[in-house]
Amino acid sequence: MALHGVDPRKIVGVVENHEPDDVSPFDPPDAVANRIAERVVKFLLDERAAGRIPEEFLPLQAGVGNVANAVMGCLGQNEDVPPFTMYTEVFQDSLVDLMLNGKLKAASSTSLTITARS
């Protein structure tokens, strides 16, 4: 009998531990990542101004890492970008800040990579 879709006969073992989950933070975006972010945001806003992106914006999809974090930060700082929704493989720190600031309305993700705040 399968337990939640897993056949117990296929389970070789279970490893228990008491180590807390810990994620190493990304380095802050560098000058190159910030420049890429500025260009991506300019492109999106130019497309919106040309009518190829609706005024209310589109759901966005973001990758993982310093460039993606730079783009998310640049989107969040730009007053011309309306609040938006997004899809992402990994929900990471930069998205928490966007949600807290009201720029990110909702997100769909498959995993979390949130660092401990000091």
Coordinates of N, CA, C and O in Angstrom, one line a residue:
M1 N 0.8 -1.2 0.0 CA 0.0 0.0 0.0 C 0.9 1.2 0.0 O 1.8 1.3 0.8
A2 N 0.6 2.2 -0.9 CA 1.4 3.4 -1.0 C 1.0 4.4 0.1 O -0.2 4.6 0.4
L3 N 1.9 5.0 0.7 CA 1.7 6.1 1.7 C 1.9 7.4 1.0 O 3.1 7.7 0.7
H4 N 0.9 8.2 0.8 CA 1.0 9.5 0.1 C 1.7 9.4 -1.2 O 2.6 10.2 -1.5
G5 N 1.4 8.3 -1.9 CA 2.0 8.2 -3.3 C 3.4 7.5 -3.3 O 4.0 7.4 -4.3
V6 N 3.9 7.2 -2.1 CA 5.2 6.5 -2.0 C 5.1 5.1 -1.6 O 4.5 4.8 -0.6
D7 N 5.6 4.2 -2.4 CA 5.5 2.8 -2.1 C 6.5 2.5 -1.0 O 7.7 2.6 -1.2
P8 N 6.1 2.1 0.2 CA 7.0 1.8 1.4 C 8.1 0.8 1.0 O 9.2 0.9 1.6
R9 N 7.8 -0.1 0.1 CA 8.9 -1.1 -0.3 C 10.1 -0.4 -0.9 O 11.1 -1.0 -1.0
K10 N 9.9 0.8 -1.5 CA 11.0 1.5 -2.1 C 11.8 2.3 -1.2 O 12.8 2.9 -1.6
I11 N 11.4 2.5 0.1 CA 12.1 3.3 1.0 C 13.2 2.5 1.6 O 13.0 1.4 2.2
V12 N 14.5 2.9 1.4 CA 15.6 2.2 1.9 C 15.9 2.6 3.4 O 16.4 1.8 4.2
G13 N 15.7 3.8 3.7 CA 16.0 4.3 5.1 C 15.5 5.7 5.3 O 15.2 6.4 4.3
V14 N 15.4 6.1 6.5 CA 15.1 7.5 6.9 C 16.2 8.0 7.7 O 16.6 7.4 8.7
V15 N 16.7 9.2 7.4 CA 17.7 9.8 8.2 C 17.1 11.0 9.0 O 16.6 11.9 8.4
E16 N 17.2 10.9 10.3 CA 16.7 12.0 11.1 C 17.9 12.8 11.6 O 19.0 12.3 11.8
N17 N 17.7 14.1 11.7 CA 18.7 15.0 12.3 C 18.0 16.2 12.9 O 16.8 16.4 12.7
H18 N 18.7 16.9 13.7 CA 18.2 18.0 14.4 C 18.9 19.3 14.0 O 18.9 20.3 14.8
E19 N 19.5 19.3 12.9 CA 20.2 20.5 12.4 C 19.2 21.4 11.8 O 18.3 21.0 11.0
P20 N 19.3 22.7 12.1 CA 18.3 23.6 11.5 C 18.6 23.9 10.0 O 19.8 23.7 9.6
D21 N 17.6 24.2 9.3 CA 17.8 24.5 7.9 C 18.6 25.8 7.8 O 18.3 26.7 8.6
D22 N 19.5 25.9 7.0 CA 20.4 27.1 6.8 C 20.7 27.3 5.4 O 21.1 26.3 4.7
V23 N 20.6 28.5 4.9 CA 20.9 28.9 3.6 C 21.9 30.0 3.6 O 21.8 31.0 4.3
S24 N 22.9 29.8 2.8 CA 23.9 30.9 2.7 C 23.3 32.0 1.8 O 22.8 31.8 0.8
P25 N 23.5 33.2 2.3 CA 22.9 34.4 1.5 C 23.7 34.6 0.2 O 24.9 34.2 0.1
F26 N 23.1 35.1 -0.8 CA 23.7 35.5 -2.0 C 24.6 36.8 -1.7 O 24.2 37.6 -0.9
D27 N 25.6 36.9 -2.5 CA 26.4 38.2 -2.4 C 25.5 39.3 -2.9 O 24.7 39.0 -3.8
P28 N 25.7 40.5 -2.5 CA 24.9 41.6 -3.1 C 25.2 41.7 -4.6 O 26.3 41.4 -5.0
P29 N 24.2 42.2 -5.3 CA 24.5 42.3 -6.8 C 25.6 43.3 -7.0 O 25.8 44.3 -6.4
D30 N 26.5 42.9 -8.0 CA 27.6 43.8 -8.4 C 27.2 44.8 -9.4 O 26.0 44.8 -9.8
A31 N 28.1 45.6 -9.9 CA 27.8 46.6 -10.9 C 27.2 46.0 -12.2 O 26.3 46.6 -12.8
V32 N 27.8 44.9 -12.6 CA 27.3 44.3 -13.8 C 25.8 43.8 -13.7 O 25.0 44.1 -14.5
A33 N 25.5 43.1 -12.6 CA 24.2 42.6 -12.3 C 23.2 43.8 -12.2 O 22.1 43.7 -12.8
N34 N 23.6 44.9 -11.6 CA 22.7 46.1 -11.5 C 22.5 46.7 -12.8 O 21.4 47.2 -13.1
R35 N 23.5 46.7 -13.7 CA 23.3 47.3 -15.0 C 22.4 46.5 -15.8 O 21.5 47.0 -16.6
I36 N 22.5 45.1 -15.7 CA 21.6 44.2 -16.4 C 20.2 44.5 -15.9 O 19.2 44.6 -16.7
A37 N 20.0 44.6 -14.6 CA 18.7 44.8 -14.0 C 18.1 46.1 -14.5 O 16.9 46.1 -14.9
E38 N 18.9 47.2 -14.6 CA 18.4 48.4 -15.1 C 17.9 48.3 -16.5 O 16.8 48.9 -16.9
R39 N 18.6 47.6 -17.4 CA 18.2 47.4 -18.8 C 16.9 46.5 -18.9 O 16.1 46.8 -19.7
V40 N 16.8 45.5 -18.1 CA 15.6 44.7 -18.1 C 14.4 45.5 -17.7 O 13.3 45.5 -18.4
V41 N 14.5 46.3 -16.6 CA 13.4 47.1 -16.2 C 13.0 48.1 -17.2 O 11.8 48.4 -17.5
K42 N 14.0 48.8 -17.8 CA 13.8 49.8 -18.9 C 13.0 49.1 -20.0 O 12.1 49.7 -20.6
F43 N 13.5 47.9 -20.4 CA 12.8 47.2 -21.5 C 11.3 46.9 -21.2 O 10.4 47.2 -22.0
L44 N 11.1 46.4 -20.0 CA 9.7 46.2 -19.6 C 8.8 47.4 -19.6 O 7.7 47.4 -20.1
L45 N 9.4 48.5 -19.0 CA 8.6 49.8 -19.0 C 8.4 50.3 -20.4 O 7.3 50.9 -20.7
D46 N 9.4 50.2 -21.3 CA 9.3 50.7 -22.7 C 8.2 49.9 -23.4 O 7.4 50.4 -24.1
E47 N 8.1 48.6 -23.1 CA 7.1 47.7 -23.7 C 5.7 48.1 -23.2 O 4.7 48.1 -23.9
R48 N 5.7 48.4 -21.9 CA 4.4 48.8 -21.3 C 3.9 50.1 -21.9 O 2.8 50.3 -22.3
A49 N 4.9 51.1 -22.1 CA 4.5 52.4 -22.7 C 4.1 52.2 -24.1 O 3.2 53.0 -24.6
A50 N 4.6 51.2 -24.8 CA 4.3 51.0 -26.2 C 3.0 50.2 -26.3 O 2.5 50.0 -27.5
G51 N 2.4 49.8 -25.2 CA 1.1 49.1 -25.2 C 1.3 47.6 -25.4 O 0.3 46.9 -25.6
R52 N 2.5 47.0 -25.5 CA 2.7 45.6 -25.6 C 2.6 44.8 -24.3 O 2.6 43.6 -24.3
I53 N 2.7 45.6 -23.2 CA 2.5 45.0 -21.9 C 1.3 45.8 -21.3 O 1.4 47.1 -21.4
P54 N 0.3 45.2 -20.7 CA -0.8 46.0 -20.2 C -0.4 46.9 -19.0 O 0.6 46.6 -18.4
E55 N -1.2 47.9 -18.8 CA -0.9 48.8 -17.8 C -0.8 48.2 -16.4 O 0.0 48.5 -15.6
E56 N -1.6 47.1 -16.2 CA -1.6 46.4 -14.9 C -0.4 45.5 -14.8 O -0.2 44.9 -13.8
F57 N 0.4 45.4 -15.9 CA 1.6 44.6 -15.9 C 1.3 43.1 -16.2 O 0.1 42.8 -16.4
L58 N 2.3 42.3 -16.3 CA 2.1 40.9 -16.5 C 2.7 40.1 -15.4 O 3.6 40.6 -14.7
P59 N 2.3 38.8 -15.2 CA 3.0 38.0 -14.2 C 4.5 37.8 -14.8 O 4.7 37.7 -16.0
L60 N 5.4 37.9 -13.9 CA 6.8 37.8 -14.3 C 7.3 36.4 -13.9 O 6.8 35.8 -13.0
Q61 N 8.4 36.0 -14.5 CA 9.1 34.8 -14.1 C 10.6 35.2 -13.8 O 11.2 35.9 -14.6
A62 N 11.1 34.7 -12.7 CA 12.5 35.1 -12.4 C 13.3 33.8 -12.1 O 12.8 32.9 -11.6
G63 N 14.5 33.9 -12.4 CA 15.5 32.9 -12.1 C 16.0 33.0 -10.7 O 15.4 33.7 -9.8
V64 N 17.2 32.4 -10.4 CA 17.8 32.4 -9.1 C 19.2 33.0 -9.2 O 19.9 32.8 -10.2
G65 N 19.6 33.8 -8.2 CA 20.9 34.3 -8.1 C 21.0 35.8 -8.1 O 20.0 36.5 -7.9
N66 N 22.2 36.3 -8.2 CA 22.5 37.7 -8.1 C 21.9 38.6 -9.1 O 21.4 39.7 -8.8
V67 N 21.8 38.1 -10.4 CA 21.2 38.9 -11.4 C 19.7 39.0 -11.2 O 19.1 40.1 -11.3
A68 N 19.1 37.8 -10.9 CA 17.7 37.8 -10.6 C 17.3 38.7 -9.4 O 16.4 39.5 -9.5
N69 N 18.2 38.7 -8.4 CA 17.9 39.5 -7.2 C 18.1 41.0 -7.6 O 17.3 41.8 -7.1
A70 N 19.0 41.3 -8.5 CA 19.2 42.7 -8.9 C 18.0 43.2 -9.7 O 17.5 44.3 -9.5
V71 N 17.5 42.3 -10.6 CA 16.3 42.7 -11.3 C 15.1 42.9 -10.4 O 14.3 43.9 -10.5
M72 N 14.9 42.0 -9.4 CA 13.8 42.1 -8.5 C 13.9 43.4 -7.7 O 13.0 44.1 -7.5
G73 N 15.1 43.7 -7.2 CA 15.4 45.0 -6.5 C 15.1 46.2 -7.3 O 14.5 47.1 -6.9
C74 N 15.5 46.2 -8.6 CA 15.3 47.3 -9.5 C 13.8 47.5 -9.8 O 13.3 48.6 -9.8
L75 N 13.1 46.4 -10.0 CA 11.6 46.4 -10.2 C 11.0 47.1 -8.9 O 10.1 47.9 -9.0
G76 N 11.4 46.6 -7.7 CA 10.8 47.1 -6.5 C 11.1 48.6 -6.3 O 10.3 49.3 -5.7
Q77 N 12.2 49.1 -6.7 CA 12.6 50.5 -6.5 C 12.0 51.5 -7.5 O 11.9 52.7 -7.2
N78 N 11.6 50.9 -8.6 CA 11.1 51.8 -9.7 C 9.6 52.1 -9.5 O 8.7 51.2 -9.5
E79 N 9.3 53.4 -9.3 CA 7.9 53.8 -9.0 C 7.0 53.6 -10.2 O 5.8 53.6 -10.0
D80 N 7.5 53.5 -11.4 CA 6.7 53.3 -12.6 C 6.2 51.8 -12.7 O 5.4 51.5 -13.6
V81 N 6.8 50.9 -12.0 CA 6.5 49.5 -12.1 C 5.3 49.3 -11.1 O 5.4 49.5 -9.9
P82 N 4.1 48.8 -11.6 CA 3.0 48.6 -10.7 C 3.2 47.3 -9.9 O 4.1 46.5 -10.3
P83 N 2.4 47.1 -8.8 CA 2.5 45.8 -8.1 C 2.2 44.7 -9.1 O 1.4 44.8 -10.0
F84 N 3.0 43.6 -9.0 CA 2.9 42.5 -9.9 C 2.9 41.1 -9.2 O 3.1 41.0 -8.0
T85 N 2.6 40.1 -10.0 CA 2.6 38.7 -9.5 C 3.8 38.0 -10.3 O 4.3 38.6 -11.3
M86 N 4.2 36.9 -9.8 CA 5.3 36.2 -10.4 C 5.3 34.7 -10.2 O 4.7 34.2 -9.3
Y87 N 6.1 34.1 -11.1 CA 6.4 32.7 -11.0 C 7.9 32.6 -10.8 O 8.7 33.3 -11.4
T88 N 8.4 31.7 -9.9 CA 9.8 31.5 -9.7 C 10.1 30.1 -9.2 O 9.3 29.5 -8.5
E89 N 11.2 29.6 -9.6 CA 11.6 28.3 -9.2 C 11.9 28.3 -7.7 O 11.6 27.4 -6.9
V90 N 12.5 29.4 -7.2 CA 12.9 29.5 -5.8 C 12.5 30.9 -5.3 O 12.9 31.9 -5.9
F91 N 11.7 30.9 -4.2 CA 11.3 32.1 -3.6 C 12.5 32.5 -2.6 O 12.8 31.8 -1.7
Q92 N 13.1 33.6 -2.9 CA 14.3 34.0 -2.1 C 14.2 35.4 -1.5 O 13.1 36.0 -1.6
D93 N 15.2 35.8 -0.7 CA 15.1 37.0 0.1 C 14.6 38.2 -0.6 O 13.8 39.0 -0.1
S94 N 15.0 38.5 -1.8 CA 14.6 39.7 -2.5 C 13.1 39.8 -2.7 O 12.5 40.8 -2.7
L95 N 12.5 38.6 -2.8 CA 11.0 38.6 -3.0 C 10.3 38.9 -1.7 O 9.2 39.5 -1.7
V96 N 10.8 38.5 -0.5 CA 10.2 38.8 0.8 C 10.2 40.3 0.9 O 9.1 40.9 1.3
D97 N 11.2 41.0 0.6 CA 11.3 42.5 0.7 C 10.2 43.1 -0.3 O 9.5 44.0 0.1
L98 N 10.1 42.5 -1.5 CA 9.1 43.1 -2.4 C 7.6 42.9 -1.9 O 6.8 43.8 -2.0
M99 N 7.4 41.7 -1.3 CA 6.1 41.5 -0.7 C 5.8 42.4 0.5 O 4.7 43.0 0.6
L100 N 6.8 42.6 1.3 CA 6.6 43.5 2.5 C 6.3 44.9 2.1 O 5.6 45.7 2.8
N101 N 6.9 45.3 0.9 CA 6.7 46.7 0.4 C 5.5 46.8 -0.5 O 5.3 47.9 -1.0
G102 N 4.8 45.8 -0.7 CA 3.6 45.8 -1.5 C 3.8 45.8 -3.0 O 2.8 45.9 -3.7
K103 N 5.0 45.6 -3.4 CA 5.2 45.6 -4.9 C 4.9 44.2 -5.5 O 4.4 44.1 -6.6
L104 N 5.2 43.2 -4.7 CA 4.9 41.8 -5.2 C 3.6 41.4 -4.5 O 3.5 41.2 -3.3
K105 N 2.5 41.2 -5.3 CA 1.2 40.8 -4.8 C 1.1 39.4 -4.5 O 0.4 39.0 -3.5
A106 N 1.7 38.5 -5.3 CA 1.6 37.1 -5.1 C 2.7 36.4 -5.9 O 3.2 37.0 -6.9
A107 N 3.1 35.2 -5.4 CA 4.1 34.4 -6.1 C 3.8 33.0 -6.1 O 3.3 32.5 -5.1
S108 N 4.2 32.3 -7.1 CA 4.1 30.8 -7.2 C 5.5 30.3 -7.3 O 6.3 30.7 -8.1
S109 N 5.8 29.3 -6.4 CA 7.2 28.8 -6.4 C 7.2 27.4 -6.0 O 6.2 26.8 -5.5
T110 N 8.3 26.7 -6.2 CA 8.4 25.3 -5.9 C 9.3 25.1 -4.6 O 9.3 24.0 -4.1
S111 N 10.1 26.1 -4.2 CA 10.9 26.0 -3.1 C 11.2 27.3 -2.5 O 11.0 28.4 -3.1
L112 N 11.7 27.3 -1.2 CA 12.1 28.5 -0.5 C 13.6 28.5 -0.2 O 14.1 27.5 0.1
T113 N 14.2 29.6 -0.4 CA 15.6 29.8 0.0 C 15.7 31.2 0.7 O 16.0 32.2 0.1
I114 N 15.3 31.1 1.9 CA 15.2 32.3 2.8 C 16.3 32.3 3.8 O 16.4 31.3 4.5
T115 N 17.2 33.3 3.9 CA 18.2 33.3 4.8 C 17.8 33.8 6.2 O 16.8 34.6 6.2
A116 N 18.5 33.5 7.2 CA 18.1 34.0 8.6 C 18.5 35.4 8.6 O 19.6 35.8 8.1
R117 N 17.6 36.2 9.1 CA 17.9 37.7 9.3 C 18.6 37.9 10.5 O 18.4 37.3 11.6
S118 N 19.7 38.7 10.5 CA 20.5 39.0 11.7 C 20.0 40.2 12.4 O 19.2 41.0 12.0

